[in-house]
GROMACS .gro file of C-alpha atoms in nm:
model
  389
    1MET     CA    1   9.992  13.517  12.385
    2ILE     CA    2  10.323  13.441  12.527
    3ASP     CA    3  10.222  13.087  12.622
    4ARG     CA    4  10.124  13.016  12.244
    5ILE     CA    5  10.477  13.176  12.135
    6LYS     CA    6  10.663  12.957  12.364
    7ILE     CA    7  10.487  12.654  12.200
    8LYS     CA    8  10.591  12.735  11.885
    9ILE     CA    9  10.914  12.772  11.953
   10LYS     CA   10  10.941  12.452  12.102
   11TRP     CA   11  10.771  12.279  11.803
   12VAL     CA   12  11.001  12.441  11.599
   13LYS     CA   13  11.312  12.334  11.776
   14SER     CA   14  11.146  12.007  11.838
   15PRO     CA   15  11.373  11.740  11.583
   16HIS     CA   16  11.040  11.673  11.390
   17PHE     CA   17  11.016  11.996  11.255
   18PRO     CA   18  11.362  12.014  11.071
   19VAL     CA   19  11.268  11.623  10.957
   20GLY     CA   20  10.911  11.761  10.809
   21LEU     CA   21  11.076  12.055  10.649
   22THR     CA   22  11.326  11.819  10.500
   23LEU     CA   23  11.078  11.585  10.353
   24PHE     CA   24  10.863  11.847  10.232
   25LEU     CA   25  11.147  12.029  10.033
   26THR     CA   26  11.279  11.701   9.898
   27SER     CA   27  10.924  11.632   9.752
   28LEU     CA   28  10.904  11.972   9.611
   29LEU     CA   29  11.268  11.902   9.482
   30PHE     CA   30  11.121  11.561   9.328
   31PHE     CA   31  10.886  11.745   9.124
   32TYR     CA   32  11.075  12.069   9.052
   33ASP     CA   33  11.013  12.066   8.651
   34LEU     CA   34  10.611  12.126   8.740
   35PHE     CA   35  10.738  12.482   8.902
   36GLN     CA   36  10.880  12.566   8.560
   37GLY     CA   37  10.527  12.650   8.397
   38ARG     CA   38  10.158  12.554   8.431
   39TYR     CA   39  10.179  12.193   8.377
   40LEU     CA   40   9.940  11.901   8.445
   41LEU     CA   41  10.067  11.546   8.510
   42THR     CA   42   9.907  11.317   8.248
   43GLU     CA   43  10.120  11.035   8.252
   44ARG     CA   44   9.979  10.647   8.193
   45ASP     CA   45   9.625  10.621   8.357
   46LEU     CA   46   9.602  11.001   8.482
   47ALA     CA   47   9.489  11.144   8.129
   48PRO     CA   48   9.227  10.922   8.026
   49TYR     CA   49   9.141  10.759   8.394
   50PHE     CA   50   9.125  11.003   8.671
   51ILE     CA   51   9.145  11.349   8.545
   52PRO     CA   52   8.800  11.345   8.325
   53PRO     CA   53   8.609  11.219   8.655
   54ARG     CA   54   8.743  11.455   8.884
   55PHE     CA   55   8.683  11.745   8.652
   56PHE     CA   56   8.345  11.595   8.633
   57TRP     CA   57   8.233  11.621   8.992
   58VAL     CA   58   8.413  11.898   9.087
   59GLU     CA   59   8.240  12.129   8.823
   60SER     CA   60   7.923  11.938   8.899
   61LEU     CA   61   7.973  12.042   9.280
   62ARG     CA   62   8.056  12.395   9.214
   63GLN     CA   63   7.719  12.410   9.004
   64TRP     CA   64   7.573  12.272   9.333
   65ASP     CA   65   7.470  11.921   9.138
   66PHE     CA   66   7.606  11.626   9.349
   67PRO     CA   67   7.767  11.406   9.091
   68LEU     CA   68   7.538  11.065   9.167
   69TRP     CA   69   7.523  10.979   8.815
   70ASN     CA   70   7.779  11.058   8.494
   71PRO     CA   71   7.553  11.082   8.202
   72TYR     CA   72   7.860  11.118   7.978
   73GLN     CA   73   8.040  10.774   7.987
   74PHE     CA   74   7.867  10.429   7.858
   75SER     CA   75   7.504  10.612   7.837
   76GLY     CA   76   7.530  10.679   8.181
   77HIS     CA   77   7.645  10.493   8.500
   78PRO     CA   78   7.687  10.504   8.878
   79PHE     CA   79   7.941  10.776   8.970
   80PHE     CA   80   7.954  10.863   9.332
   81ALA     CA   81   7.910  10.472   9.417
   82ASN     CA   82   8.276  10.410   9.266
   83PRO     CA   83   8.494  10.522   9.513
   84GLN     CA   84   8.810  10.536   9.270
   85ASN     CA   85   8.652  10.884   9.196
   86ALA     CA   86   8.720  10.987   9.564
   87VAL     CA   87   8.469  11.252   9.571
   88LEU     CA   88   8.462  11.231   9.902
   89TYR     CA   89   8.878  11.216   9.990
   90PRO     CA   90   8.951  11.507  10.196
   91PHE     CA   91   9.244  11.671  10.041
   92ASN     CA   92   9.053  11.663   9.714
   93GLY     CA   93   8.899  11.984   9.883
   94LEU     CA   94   9.206  12.137   9.671
   95PHE     CA   95   9.047  12.147   9.379
   96PHE     CA   96   8.790  12.429   9.546
   97LEU     CA   97   9.055  12.645   9.635
   98PHE     CA   98   9.312  12.651   9.342
   99PRO     CA   99   9.262  12.625   8.975
  100PHE     CA  100   9.206  12.263   8.863
  101ASP     CA  101   9.550  12.214   8.710
  102ILE     CA  102   9.751  12.346   9.013
  103ALA     CA  103   9.514  12.109   9.267
  104PHE     CA  104   9.564  11.829   9.093
  105ASN     CA  105   9.958  11.850   9.069
  106SER     CA  106   9.940  11.963   9.415
  107VAL     CA  107   9.770  11.623   9.538
  108ILE     CA  108   9.986  11.410   9.387
  109LEU     CA  109  10.302  11.621   9.517
  110LEU     CA  110  10.130  11.628   9.876
  111HIS     CA  111  10.118  11.275   9.932
  112PHE     CA  112  10.447  11.207   9.820
  113PHE     CA  113  10.553  11.426  10.102
  114LEU     CA  114  10.267  11.261  10.374
  115ALA     CA  115  10.442  10.932  10.242
  116GLY     CA  116  10.759  11.028  10.371
  117LEU     CA  117  10.617  11.192  10.674
  118PHE     CA  118  10.389  10.884  10.815
  119ILE     CA  119  10.682  10.636  10.747
  120TYR     CA  120  10.903  10.880  10.979
  121LEU     CA  121  10.643  10.873  11.243
  122PHE     CA  122  10.606  10.504  11.223
  123MET     CA  123  10.960  10.429  11.262
  124ARG     CA  124  10.963  10.701  11.557
  125ASP     CA  125  10.681  10.501  11.712
  126LEU     CA  126  10.896  10.193  11.685
  127LYS     CA  127  11.205  10.388  11.889
  128VAL     CA  128  11.380  10.413  11.568
  129GLY     CA  129  11.633  10.719  11.592
  130ALA     CA  130  11.554  11.040  11.401
  131THR     CA  131  11.812  10.988  11.143
  132GLY     CA  132  11.704  10.657  11.095
  133SER     CA  133  11.387  10.732  11.057
  134LEU     CA  134  11.421  11.023  10.824
  135ILE     CA  135  11.597  10.794  10.601
  136SER     CA  136  11.310  10.538  10.611
  137GLY     CA  137  11.083  10.831  10.500
  138LEU     CA  138  11.334  10.962  10.221
  139ILE     CA  139  11.327  10.572  10.056
  140TRP     CA  140  10.983  10.530  10.092
  141MET     CA  141  10.909  10.842   9.918
  142LEU     CA  142  11.176  10.846   9.640
  143GLY     CA  143  11.142  10.497   9.569
  144GLY     CA  144  11.052  10.313   9.269
  145TYR     CA  145  10.693  10.217   9.380
  146LEU     CA  146  10.566  10.513   9.467
  147LEU     CA  147  10.686  10.683   9.156
  148SER     CA  148  10.518  10.410   8.969
  149VAL     CA  149  10.168  10.440   9.177
  150HIS     CA  150  10.188  10.901   9.104
  151SER     CA  151   9.975  10.779   8.768
  152LEU     CA  152   9.734  10.549   8.980
  153LEU     CA  153   9.562  10.779   9.220
  154THR     CA  154   9.365  10.516   9.375
  155ILE     CA  155   9.646  10.360   9.487
  156LEU     CA  156   9.887  10.677   9.572
  157LEU     CA  157   9.604  10.792   9.800
  158SER     CA  158   9.538  10.518   9.982
  159VAL     CA  159   9.874  10.344  10.036
  160VAL     CA  160  10.004  10.657  10.212
  161TRP     CA  161   9.789  10.589  10.515
  162THR     CA  162   9.956  10.243  10.584
  163PRO     CA  163  10.201  10.377  10.814
  164LEU     CA  164   9.962  10.567  11.044
  165VAL     CA  165   9.742  10.257  11.044
  166MET     CA  166   9.995  10.044  11.168
  167LEU     CA  167  10.118  10.287  11.401
  168PHE     CA  168   9.792  10.321  11.593
  169PHE     CA  169   9.690   9.947  11.575
  170ARG     CA  170   9.999   9.887  11.735
  171ARG     CA  171   9.918  10.134  12.003
  172ALA     CA  172   9.611   9.963  12.049
  173LEU     CA  173   9.744   9.627  12.075
  174ILE     CA  174  10.020   9.744  12.355
  175HIS     CA  175   9.781   9.993  12.546
  176PRO     CA  176   9.456   9.879  12.474
  177GLY     CA  177   9.158  10.132  12.475
  178ILE     CA  178   8.910  10.337  12.262
  179ARG     CA  179   9.115  10.632  12.136
  180ASN     CA  180   9.373  10.427  11.938
  181GLU     CA  181   9.117  10.189  11.790
  182ILE     CA  182   8.928  10.494  11.668
  183MET     CA  183   9.243  10.632  11.519
  184THR     CA  184   9.300  10.307  11.294
  185ALA     CA  185   8.954  10.324  11.227
  186ILE     CA  186   8.972  10.667  11.078
  187PHE     CA  187   9.294  10.649  10.878
  188ILE     CA  188   9.164  10.292  10.737
  189THR     CA  189   8.850  10.517  10.641
  190LEU     CA  190   9.081  10.802  10.490
  191SER     CA  191   9.254  10.486  10.269
  192PHE     CA  192   8.923  10.381  10.146
  193LEU     CA  193   8.774  10.708  10.038
  194GLY     CA  194   9.114  10.735   9.836
  195GLY     CA  195   8.976  10.453   9.590
  196GLY     CA  196   9.245  10.197   9.621
  197ILE     CA  197   9.009   9.940   9.774
  198GLU     CA  198   9.287   9.655   9.735
  199ILE     CA  199   9.504   9.871   9.984
  200VAL     CA  200   9.209   9.836  10.257
  201TYR     CA  201   9.250   9.442  10.189
  202GLY     CA  202   9.572   9.467  10.236
  203ASN     CA  203   9.566   9.678  10.513
  204PHE     CA  204   9.309   9.437  10.730
  205PHE     CA  205   9.543   9.166  10.611
  206VAL     CA  206   9.836   9.324  10.773
  207LEU     CA  207   9.672   9.420  11.082
  208LEU     CA  208   9.563   9.047  11.110
  209ILE     CA  209   9.930   8.969  11.087
  210MET     CA  210   9.992   9.221  11.347
  211ALA     CA  211   9.746   9.053  11.587
  212GLY     CA  212   9.925   8.733  11.534
  213PHE     CA  213  10.245   8.881  11.604
  214SER     CA  214  10.156   9.125  11.879
  215LEU     CA  215  10.416   8.978  12.105
  216SER     CA  216  10.698   9.109  11.887
  217LEU     CA  217  10.564   9.421  11.838
  218ARG     CA  218  10.676   9.567  12.198
  219SER     CA  219  10.936   9.883  12.262
  220SER     CA  220  11.192   9.873  12.520
  221ASP     CA  221  10.956  10.119  12.729
  222ASP     CA  222  10.659   9.954  12.681
  223SER     CA  223  10.552   9.852  13.040
  224HIS     CA  224  10.240   9.664  12.975
  225CYS     CA  225  10.421   9.302  12.961
  226PRO     CA  226  10.193   9.061  12.820
  227PRO     CA  227  10.131   8.677  12.989
  228PRO     CA  228  10.265   8.365  12.826
  229LEU     CA  229   9.996   8.143  12.672
  230ALA     CA  230  10.027   7.879  12.952
  231LYS     CA  231   9.910   8.178  13.212
  232GLY     CA  232   9.606   8.355  13.088
  233GLY     CA  233   9.793   8.441  12.716
  234PHE     CA  234   9.477   8.291  12.491
  235ILE     CA  235   9.276   8.567  12.670
  236PHE     CA  236   9.509   8.834  12.587
  237MET     CA  237   9.527   8.720  12.237
  238PHE     CA  238   9.169   8.727  12.235
  239SER     CA  239   9.190   9.112  12.331
  240ARG     CA  240   9.421   9.180  12.036
  241PHE     CA  241   9.163   9.007  11.784
  242LYS     CA  242   8.888   9.173  11.963
  243ALA     CA  243   9.075   9.492  11.912
  244LEU     CA  244   9.085   9.449  11.525
  245LEU     CA  245   8.699   9.363  11.539
  246ILE     CA  246   8.615   9.695  11.723
  247ILE     CA  247   8.847   9.885  11.439
  248SER     CA  248   8.638   9.695  11.180
  249PHE     CA  249   8.327   9.800  11.335
  250PHE     CA  250   8.393  10.165  11.379
  251PHE     CA  251   8.552  10.159  11.018
  252LEU     CA  252   8.225  10.065  10.862
  253ILE     CA  253   8.022  10.352  11.051
  254PHE     CA  254   8.277  10.586  10.970
  255SER     CA  255   8.283  10.466  10.549
  256ALA     CA  256   7.892  10.387  10.561
  257ILE     CA  257   7.838  10.690  10.334
  258GLN     CA  258   8.045  10.555  10.034
  259LEU     CA  259   8.049  10.193  10.164
  260LEU     CA  260   7.701  10.103  10.102
  261PRO     CA  261   7.693  10.254   9.758
  262PHE     CA  262   7.994  10.075   9.643
  263LEU     CA  263   7.857   9.783   9.743
  264GLU     CA  264   7.533   9.809   9.575
  265LEU     CA  265   7.722   9.899   9.272
  266TRP     CA  266   8.004   9.594   9.329
  267VAL     CA  267   7.739   9.346   9.317
  268HIS     CA  268   7.638   9.437   8.985
  269SER     CA  269   8.001   9.490   8.835
  270ILE     CA  270   8.213   9.208   8.649
  271ARG     CA  271   8.364   9.227   8.963
  272GLY     CA  272   8.115   9.096   9.156
  273THR     CA  273   8.204   8.765   9.035
  274GLY     CA  274   8.585   8.758   9.033
  275ILE     CA  275   8.815   8.756   8.774
  276SER     CA  276   8.993   8.508   8.559
  277TYR     CA  277   9.326   8.336   8.707
  278GLN     CA  278   9.468   8.470   8.382
  279GLU     CA  279   9.379   8.796   8.415
  280ALA     CA  280   9.472   8.798   8.772
  281THR     CA  281   9.844   8.666   8.717
  282VAL     CA  282   9.922   8.867   8.390
  283TRP     CA  283  10.157   9.076   8.571
  284SER     CA  284  10.292   8.858   8.813
  285PHE     CA  285  10.683   8.918   9.001
  286ALA     CA  286  10.881   8.694   8.806
  287PRO     CA  287  11.221   8.590   9.010
  288LYS     CA  288  11.395   8.721   8.757
  289ASP     CA  289  11.234   9.047   8.802
  290VAL     CA  290  11.467   9.112   9.143
  291LEU     CA  291  11.712   9.296   8.901
  292LEU     CA  292  11.475   9.536   8.877
  293PHE     CA  293  11.499   9.673   9.242
  294PHE     CA  294  11.883   9.744   9.137
  295LEU     CA  295  11.839   9.831   8.787
  296PRO     CA  296  11.540  10.003   8.597
  297ASP     CA  297  11.397   9.835   8.345
  298ALA     CA  298  11.682   9.585   8.265
  299TYR     CA  299  11.507   9.406   8.041
  300GLY     CA  300  11.341   9.632   7.867
  301TYR     CA  301  11.007   9.574   7.924
  302PHE     CA  302  10.870   9.930   7.811
  303LEU     CA  303  11.045   9.926   7.484
  304ASP     CA  304  10.816   9.664   7.348
  305MET     CA  305  10.432   9.626   7.379
  306LYS     CA  306  10.430   9.274   7.381
  307LYS     CA  307  10.672   9.253   7.674
  308TYR     CA  308  10.410   9.523   7.833
  309TRP     CA  309  10.122   9.255   7.873
  310SER     CA  310  10.346   8.945   7.918
  311THR     CA  311  10.574   9.039   8.204
  312GLN     CA  312  10.545   9.274   8.506
  313CYS     CA  313  10.451   9.625   8.417
  314TRP     CA  314  10.183   9.725   8.612
  315LEU     CA  315  10.454   9.932   8.836
  316LYS     CA  316  10.659  10.154   8.593
  317THR     CA  317  10.975  10.061   8.779
  318MET     CA  318  11.071   9.886   9.104
  319TYR     CA  319  11.395  10.031   9.154
  320THR     CA  320  11.490  10.071   9.506
  321GLY     CA  321  11.875  10.104   9.480
  322GLY     CA  322  12.076   9.876   9.701
  323LEU     CA  323  12.118  10.072   9.997
  324PRO     CA  324  11.756   9.982  10.133
  325PHE     CA  325  11.849   9.642  10.107
  326ILE     CA  326  12.189   9.691  10.283
  327LEU     CA  327  12.028   9.798  10.564
  328SER     CA  328  11.753   9.573  10.605
  329LEU     CA  329  12.021   9.296  10.599
  330VAL     CA  330  12.194   9.463  10.892
  331PHE     CA  331  11.853   9.453  11.042
  332PHE     CA  332  11.755   9.109  11.000
  333PHE     CA  333  12.083   8.958  11.059
  334THR     CA  334  12.313   9.200  11.287
  335HIS     CA  335  12.235   9.157  11.655
  336ILE     CA  336  12.185   9.444  11.887
  337ARG     CA  337  12.435   9.479  12.164
  338LYS     CA  338  12.228   9.690  12.382
  339GLN     CA  339  12.017   9.479  12.598
  340GLU     CA  340  11.711   9.710  12.546
  341ASN     CA  341  11.704   9.728  12.214
  342THR     CA  342  11.718   9.380  12.176
  343GLN     CA  343  11.412   9.328  12.401
  344GLY     CA  344  11.234   9.597  12.198
  345PHE     CA  345  11.249   9.681  11.854
  346GLY     CA  346  11.491   9.385  11.754
  347LYS     CA  347  11.214   9.156  11.831
  348GLY     CA  348  10.982   9.286  11.581
  349ARG     CA  349  11.244   9.115  11.281
  350ILE     CA  350  10.989   8.832  11.267
  351PHE     CA  351  10.686   9.050  11.213
  352PHE     CA  352  10.840   9.244  10.981
  353PHE     CA  353  11.006   8.918  10.797
  354SER     CA  354  10.664   8.730  10.817
  355LEU     CA  355  10.519   9.041  10.633
  356MET     CA  356  10.760   9.019  10.330
  357ILE     CA  357  10.733   8.636  10.322
  358PHE     CA  358  10.345   8.692  10.253
  359SER     CA  359  10.398   8.965  10.036
  360LEU     CA  360  10.614   8.803   9.824
  361PHE     CA  361  10.393   8.476   9.811
  362LEU     CA  362  10.106   8.682   9.676
  363SER     CA  363  10.273   8.873   9.399
  364LEU     CA  364  10.440   8.569   9.271
  365GLY     CA  365  10.147   8.469   9.125
  366GLN     CA  366  10.128   8.226   8.836
  367TYR     CA  367  10.529   8.146   8.917
  368ASN     CA  368  10.402   8.020   9.301
  369PRO     CA  369  10.277   7.659   9.287
  370LEU     CA  370  10.065   7.725   9.541
  371TYR     CA  371   9.889   8.061   9.425
  372PRO     CA  372   9.616   7.841   9.257
  373LEU     CA  373   9.502   7.726   9.615
  374VAL     CA  374   9.461   8.061   9.761
  375PHE     CA  375   9.345   8.215   9.407
  376ARG     CA  376   8.961   8.119   9.499
  377GLU     CA  377   8.980   8.278   9.864
  378PRO     CA  378   8.674   8.525   9.836
  379LEU     CA  379   8.913   8.855   9.879
  380ILE     CA  380   9.215   8.770   9.696
  381ILE     CA  381   9.014   8.663   9.361
  382HIS     CA  382   8.901   9.021   9.329
  383PHE     CA  383   9.246   9.188   9.305
  384SER     CA  384   9.318   9.251   8.921
  385SER     CA  385   9.699   9.218   8.977
  386THR     CA  386   9.922   9.027   9.195
  387GLU     CA  387  10.134   9.302   9.218
  388THR     CA  388   9.923   9.495   9.446
  389CYS     CA  389  10.037   9.269   9.702
   0.00000   0.00000   0.00000
């Protein structure tokens, strides 16, 4: 009993506890108006697309009827096979603990908190200080992207797991072992069960890039030093991609209960043959939209329906503010004096910069003259919007 009390006291005194508490209270403050009455978040796609299916499958399960089929739309259609309904997503268990409206709002609010917390943990794993990691978590949690996708539950429930996917894959690269590979596969599976298929695509792209840049992802205290290519480095690189294959294998096993029905449905859907180039690029990121990172809706896109369907409006706002860009410039262009830091986290500049360029390359869509060349790639052709990149 005394040992348990000591463990709890030690945990409370750790720097992680006040940070977690700060992120949690901030997420509550961010949605403070929800606590002024019994309100239900219904913006954009929430009311027509996400609330009815969830209400349907929650009520079905309460009546001991597993929702394989939805008879109430389009004269009936497969329901469970569509991962966007997120029937197996663990946090949706809140629907069976609280009234529907409270549970629905709580799931969204909880994922804002988790988004900030997971970024904090990822940055700490990269040996960033507690203050810097907390700032990173707050920027991500309160930024325009997460605010925009709160009404796109498939994206919100899936994208919050990406930091943990990267965290454990990085550990698997530095310290090869089945434990970290299984943990990576588990978090990718959770991302998949959230319903954001495009996010799962993106996660695997990121892991592929991480495997290629694994030499740049070591921290100063990582004792495992990979050999150069001339001295067995090719075997080292093969082990990195082997880790990715192992993760993919476990992901297929863990997600099979949802993945197999989805693949069967996908073959018979309109997405089975891909979407048109025009549809995929309708919300491309225009170069002038860089201003939207600093000024919300600077061009009045949401004031005119014609602009809505001809410009980037998939994200309600991309506003991030100037501080994150200033801090990014400091990271990329400032030399770190401490030798241990120069050999550690600083080397990750190449990886993170390459990741930014890759994302920008895809998100430009119709404004990228090379995009038609990659559009027919089997994975890219199924994206509904370049903005998901």
